[in-house]
Coordinates of C-alpha atoms and ligand atoms in Angstrom, one line a residue:
M1 CA 139.5 112.9 106.2
E2 CA 137.4 111.2 108.9
Y3 CA 133.7 111.1 108.0
Q4 CA 131.1 111.9 110.6
N5 CA 128.1 112.5 108.3
I6 CA 128.5 110.0 105.5
I7 CA 129.3 106.3 105.3
V8 CA 131.7 105.3 102.5
E9 CA 132.0 101.8 101.2
T10 CA 133.2 100.0 98.1
K11 CA 131.3 97.1 96.5
D12 CA 133.6 95.6 93.9
K13 CA 134.2 98.5 91.4
V14 CA 131.4 100.7 92.8
G15 CA 131.8 103.4 95.4
V16 CA 128.8 103.8 97.6
I17 CA 128.3 107.0 99.7
T18 CA 125.4 106.9 102.2
L19 CA 124.3 110.3 103.6
N20 CA 124.0 109.7 107.4
R21 CA 122.5 112.4 109.5
P22 CA 119.3 110.4 110.4
K23 CA 118.2 112.8 113.2
A24 CA 118.0 115.7 110.8
L25 CA 116.7 113.6 107.8
N26 CA 120.1 114.0 106.2
A27 CA 119.8 117.8 106.1
L28 CA 122.8 119.0 104.1
N29 CA 125.1 121.1 106.3
D30 CA 128.6 122.3 105.4
Q31 CA 130.3 119.4 107.2
L32 CA 128.3 116.8 105.3
M33 CA 128.8 118.6 102.0
D34 CA 132.6 118.9 102.6
E35 CA 132.7 115.1 103.4
L36 CA 130.6 114.2 100.3
G37 CA 132.8 116.3 98.0
H38 CA 135.9 114.7 99.5
A39 CA 134.6 111.2 99.1
L40 CA 133.4 111.7 95.6
L41 CA 136.7 113.2 94.4
A42 CA 138.6 110.4 96.1
F43 CA 136.5 107.7 94.3
D44 CA 136.9 109.6 91.1
Q45 CA 140.7 109.4 91.4
N46 CA 140.6 105.7 92.5
D47 CA 141.5 103.5 89.5
E48 CA 139.6 100.6 91.1
I49 CA 136.3 102.4 91.0
G50 CA 134.1 102.7 87.8
C51 CA 130.9 104.2 89.1
M52 CA 129.5 105.8 92.3
I53 CA 126.2 105.8 94.1
I54 CA 124.9 108.4 96.5
T55 CA 122.0 107.3 98.7
G56 CA 120.3 108.1 102.0
S57 CA 118.0 106.3 104.4
E58 CA 114.6 104.7 103.7
K59 CA 112.9 107.8 105.1
A60 CA 115.0 110.5 103.5
F61 CA 117.6 110.9 100.8
A62 CA 118.0 114.4 102.1
A63 CA 115.3 116.9 103.4
G64 CA 117.3 119.8 102.0
A65 CA 119.9 122.3 103.1
D66 CA 120.2 122.5 106.9
I67 CA 117.6 125.1 107.9
A68 CA 119.0 125.4 111.4
A69 CA 122.4 126.2 110.1
M70 CA 121.3 129.0 107.8
A71 CA 118.3 130.4 109.7
D72 CA 120.4 133.3 111.1
Y73 CA 122.4 134.1 108.0
N74 CA 122.2 137.6 106.7
Y75 CA 122.9 138.7 103.1
M76 CA 126.7 139.1 103.7
D77 CA 127.0 135.7 105.4
A78 CA 125.4 134.1 102.3
Y79 CA 127.1 136.3 99.7
K80 CA 130.6 136.5 101.1
G81 CA 130.5 132.8 102.2
N82 CA 129.4 131.9 98.7
Y83 CA 126.6 129.8 100.2
V84 CA 125.8 127.1 98.9
T85 CA 128.0 126.8 95.9
K86 CA 131.3 126.6 97.6
N87 CA 131.1 123.0 98.6
W88 CA 128.0 121.7 96.8
E89 CA 129.4 121.6 93.3
H90 CA 132.4 119.2 93.7
I91 CA 130.0 116.6 92.3
L92 CA 130.1 118.5 89.0
R93 CA 133.9 117.9 88.8
V94 CA 133.5 114.1 89.0
R95 CA 134.2 112.5 85.6
K96 CA 132.9 109.0 86.4
P97 CA 129.1 108.4 86.6
V98 CA 127.3 109.1 89.8
I99 CA 123.8 107.5 90.4
A100 CA 121.4 108.9 93.0
A101 CA 119.5 106.0 94.7
V102 CA 116.6 107.9 96.3
A103 CA 114.2 106.6 98.9
G104 CA 111.9 108.9 101.0
Y105 CA 112.3 112.7 100.9
A106 CA 114.5 114.4 98.3
L107 CA 113.5 118.0 99.0
G108 CA 115.1 121.4 98.4
G109 CA 118.8 120.9 98.2
G110 CA 118.2 117.2 98.4
C111 CA 116.3 117.3 95.2
E112 CA 119.0 119.6 93.7
L113 CA 121.7 117.1 94.7
T114 CA 119.8 114.3 92.9
M115 CA 119.7 116.4 89.8
M116 CA 123.5 117.0 90.0
C117 CA 123.9 113.2 89.8
D118 CA 124.0 111.6 86.3
F119 CA 120.7 109.7 86.8
I120 CA 118.2 108.9 89.5
I121 CA 116.8 105.5 90.5
A122 CA 113.9 106.0 92.8
A123 CA 112.2 103.8 95.4
D124 CA 108.5 103.7 95.2
N125 CA 108.2 105.8 98.4
A126 CA 110.4 108.6 97.0
K127 CA 109.1 112.2 97.1
F128 CA 110.7 115.0 95.3
G129 CA 110.1 118.7 95.8
Q130 CA 111.5 122.3 96.0
P131 CA 109.5 123.6 99.0
E132 CA 111.9 126.5 99.7
I133 CA 109.1 129.0 99.0
K134 CA 107.5 128.0 102.4
L135 CA 110.7 129.3 104.0
A136 CA 110.4 132.5 102.0
T137 CA 113.5 131.6 100.0
L138 CA 114.2 129.9 96.7
P139 CA 116.2 126.9 95.5
G140 CA 119.8 127.8 95.8
C141 CA 121.7 125.1 94.1
G142 CA 120.4 124.9 90.6
G143 CA 116.8 123.8 91.2
T144 CA 115.1 126.6 89.2
Q145 CA 117.4 125.7 86.3
R146 CA 117.8 122.0 86.3
L147 CA 114.1 121.1 87.2
P148 CA 112.6 122.9 84.2
R149 CA 115.1 121.1 81.9
A150 CA 114.2 117.8 83.5
I151 CA 110.5 118.0 83.9
S152 CA 109.3 121.0 81.8
K153 CA 108.7 124.6 82.8
S154 CA 105.1 124.0 83.8
K155 CA 105.8 121.2 86.3
A156 CA 108.8 123.0 87.7
M157 CA 106.8 126.2 88.3
D158 CA 104.1 124.1 89.9
L159 CA 106.5 122.4 92.3
C160 CA 108.6 125.6 93.1
L161 CA 105.6 127.9 93.5
T162 CA 103.2 125.6 95.4
A163 CA 105.8 123.5 97.3
R164 CA 103.8 120.4 96.6
L165 CA 105.8 117.1 96.5
M166 CA 105.9 114.8 93.5
D167 CA 105.8 111.1 94.1
A168 CA 108.1 108.6 92.4
N169 CA 105.6 107.6 89.7
E170 CA 105.0 111.2 88.8
A171 CA 108.7 111.8 88.8
E172 CA 109.2 108.9 86.4
R173 CA 106.4 110.1 84.1
A174 CA 107.9 113.6 84.1
G175 CA 111.3 112.3 83.2
L176 CA 113.2 113.2 86.4
V177 CA 114.0 109.6 87.4
S178 CA 115.1 106.9 85.1
R179 CA 113.3 104.1 86.9
V180 CA 111.1 103.3 89.9
V181 CA 111.8 100.2 91.9
P182 CA 110.3 98.7 95.1
L183 CA 111.9 100.2 98.2
D184 CA 113.4 96.8 99.3
K185 CA 115.1 96.5 95.9
L186 CA 116.5 100.0 95.7
M187 CA 120.1 99.2 96.5
E188 CA 120.1 95.9 94.7
E189 CA 118.9 97.5 91.4
T190 CA 121.1 100.5 91.7
L191 CA 124.2 98.4 92.5
A192 CA 123.3 96.2 89.5
A193 CA 123.2 99.3 87.2
A194 CA 126.4 100.7 88.7
T195 CA 128.2 97.3 88.4
T196 CA 127.2 97.1 84.7
I197 CA 128.6 100.6 84.1
A198 CA 131.8 99.7 86.0
S199 CA 132.3 96.7 83.8
M200 CA 132.5 98.9 80.6
S201 CA 135.5 100.6 79.3
L202 CA 136.1 103.5 81.8
P203 CA 137.5 106.0 79.3
V204 CA 134.5 105.4 77.0
V205 CA 132.1 105.7 80.0
M206 CA 133.7 109.1 80.8
M207 CA 133.3 110.2 77.1
I208 CA 129.6 109.2 77.1
K209 CA 129.0 111.1 80.4
D210 CA 130.8 114.1 78.9
A211 CA 128.9 114.0 75.6
V212 CA 125.4 113.6 77.2
N213 CA 126.2 116.5 79.6
R214 CA 127.3 118.6 76.7
S215 CA 123.7 118.4 75.4
F216 CA 122.7 120.7 78.3
E217 CA 125.4 123.3 77.6
S218 CA 125.2 123.7 73.8
G219 CA 123.0 123.9 70.7
L220 CA 122.3 120.8 68.7
T221 CA 124.9 121.3 65.9
E222 CA 127.7 122.1 68.4
G223 CA 126.6 119.1 70.6
V224 CA 126.6 116.7 67.7
H225 CA 130.0 118.0 66.6
Y226 CA 131.3 117.5 70.1
E227 CA 129.9 113.9 70.2
R228 CA 131.5 113.2 66.8
R229 CA 135.0 114.3 68.2
L230 CA 134.6 112.0 71.2
F231 CA 133.3 109.1 69.0
H232 CA 136.4 109.5 66.8
A233 CA 138.6 109.6 70.0
S234 CA 137.1 106.3 71.1
F235 CA 138.9 104.7 68.2
G236 CA 142.2 105.7 69.9
T237 CA 141.5 103.4 72.8
H238 CA 142.6 99.8 73.2
D239 CA 139.1 98.9 74.5
Q240 CA 137.3 99.9 71.3
R241 CA 139.4 97.4 69.3
E242 CA 138.9 94.8 72.0
G243 CA 135.1 95.5 72.2
M244 CA 134.5 95.2 68.5
K245 CA 136.9 92.2 68.1
A246 CA 135.2 90.4 71.0
F247 CA 131.8 90.9 69.4
L248 CA 133.0 89.5 66.1
E249 CA 134.7 86.5 67.8
K250 CA 131.5 85.9 69.9
R251 CA 133.2 86.2 73.3
P252 CA 133.0 88.5 76.2
A253 CA 135.2 91.6 75.9
N254 CA 138.2 92.1 78.3
F255 CA 138.4 95.8 78.8
Q256 CA 141.6 97.3 80.3
N257 CA 140.4 100.8 80.7
K258 CA 142.9 102.2 78.2
Ligands
CAA1 N1 117.1 121.2 107.9 C1 117.4 121.0 109.2 N2 116.7 120.1 109.9 C2 115.7 119.4 109.2 C3 115.4 119.6 107.9 C4 116.2 120.6 107.2 N3 116.1 120.8 105.9 N4 114.4 118.8 107.5 C5 114.1 118.1 108.6 N5 114.9 118.4 109.7 C6 114.8 117.9 111.1 C7 113.6 118.4 111.8 O1 113.9 119.8 112.3 C8 113.5 117.4 112.9 O2 114.4 117.6 113.9 P1 114.0 117.5 115.5 O3 113.6 116.0 115.6 O4 115.2 117.8 116.2 O5 112.8 118.4 115.7 C9 113.9 116.1 112.2 O6 114.7 116.5 111.0 C10 112.7 115.3 111.7 O7 111.9 116.1 110.9 P2 110.3 116.2 111.1 O8 109.9 116.0 112.5 O9 109.9 117.5 110.4 O10 109.8 115.0 110.2 P3 108.5 114.8 109.5 O11 108.4 113.3 109.1 O12 107.3 115.3 110.3 O13 108.5 115.7 108.2 C11 109.6 116.6 106.2 C12 109.5 115.4 107.2 C13 108.3 116.8 105.4 C14 110.7 116.3 105.3 C15 109.9 117.9 107.1 O14 111.0 117.6 107.9 C16 110.3 119.1 106.2 O15 109.4 119.7 105.6 N6 111.6 119.5 106.2 C17 112.1 120.6 105.5 C18 112.1 120.5 104.0 C19 112.6 121.8 103.4 O16 112.0 122.9 103.5 N7 113.7 121.7 102.6 C20 114.3 122.8 101.9 C21 115.4 123.4 102.8 S1 116.0 124.9 102.1 C22 117.1 124.5 100.8 O17 117.3 123.3 100.6 C23 117.8 125.6 100.1 C24 118.5 125.2 98.9 O18 118.0 125.0 97.9 C25 120.0 124.9 99.0

């Protein structure tokens, strides 16, 4: 697939996808979401890649779904076309970690996309919000469900009902983002985190992502049971023996992703 709306690069074992529709502040139209899904799934299947990053520009990660593209939709266009789920949720099929590196606006679908990533590193100029109410519509890609889980019902209601934007520091205090870094260090810090993850044992990385995600889908007893099964499964890997042996022999581990 030839990409028109994203830039795809690899940096060692990290796949970096940059959303690139600068004139529309990276508004997420169908073409962009098709390309993003294609690139993510290609990295997921690439044995050389251990972690992915999605980022945007300094001004906007993404200012939301493309309002110009959907302004004339009627109910049937939206319902029969399965808007927006049809090409937005490829990211949920990705088994390797995906980090959102967010500068500038992450609004509406842009904020929802960050929440579909595994964690968010924000530049100090980042602004998050679900301002769909100003368009007389509502978040359409999980915002009303993932935001309360991330930042509490009260804050999610506040953002979704008033359309106010939350800055990076508030987002970190609220638990939406894992860390805030200076804008000029955003890619350096995110790449360092992604490179660290990519240096670990890939099957175990995938088990940990799976286990943490399970905490959102299950009760505590079932989630802990699921974690235990994966913990036991890690003892079936070559890398677990290597990791523990390397620790005891006081040397770096040499993981082989098996
Ligand atoms: N869709 C389409 N185009 C968009 C866009 C969007 N979501 N956001 C910005 N743009 C376009 C603008 O129309 C403008 O294009 P022109 O230069 O051709 O006029 C260009 O990007 C620059 O935008 P602004 O001039 O508005 O830039 P600004 O710096 O003054 O304001 C902003 C920035 C506050 C982000 C403002 O652009 C804005 O409020 N954007 C819309 C945010 C929004 O409502 N997002 C939710 C969309 S609905 C949704 O996402 C549904 C869902 O859950 C799936």
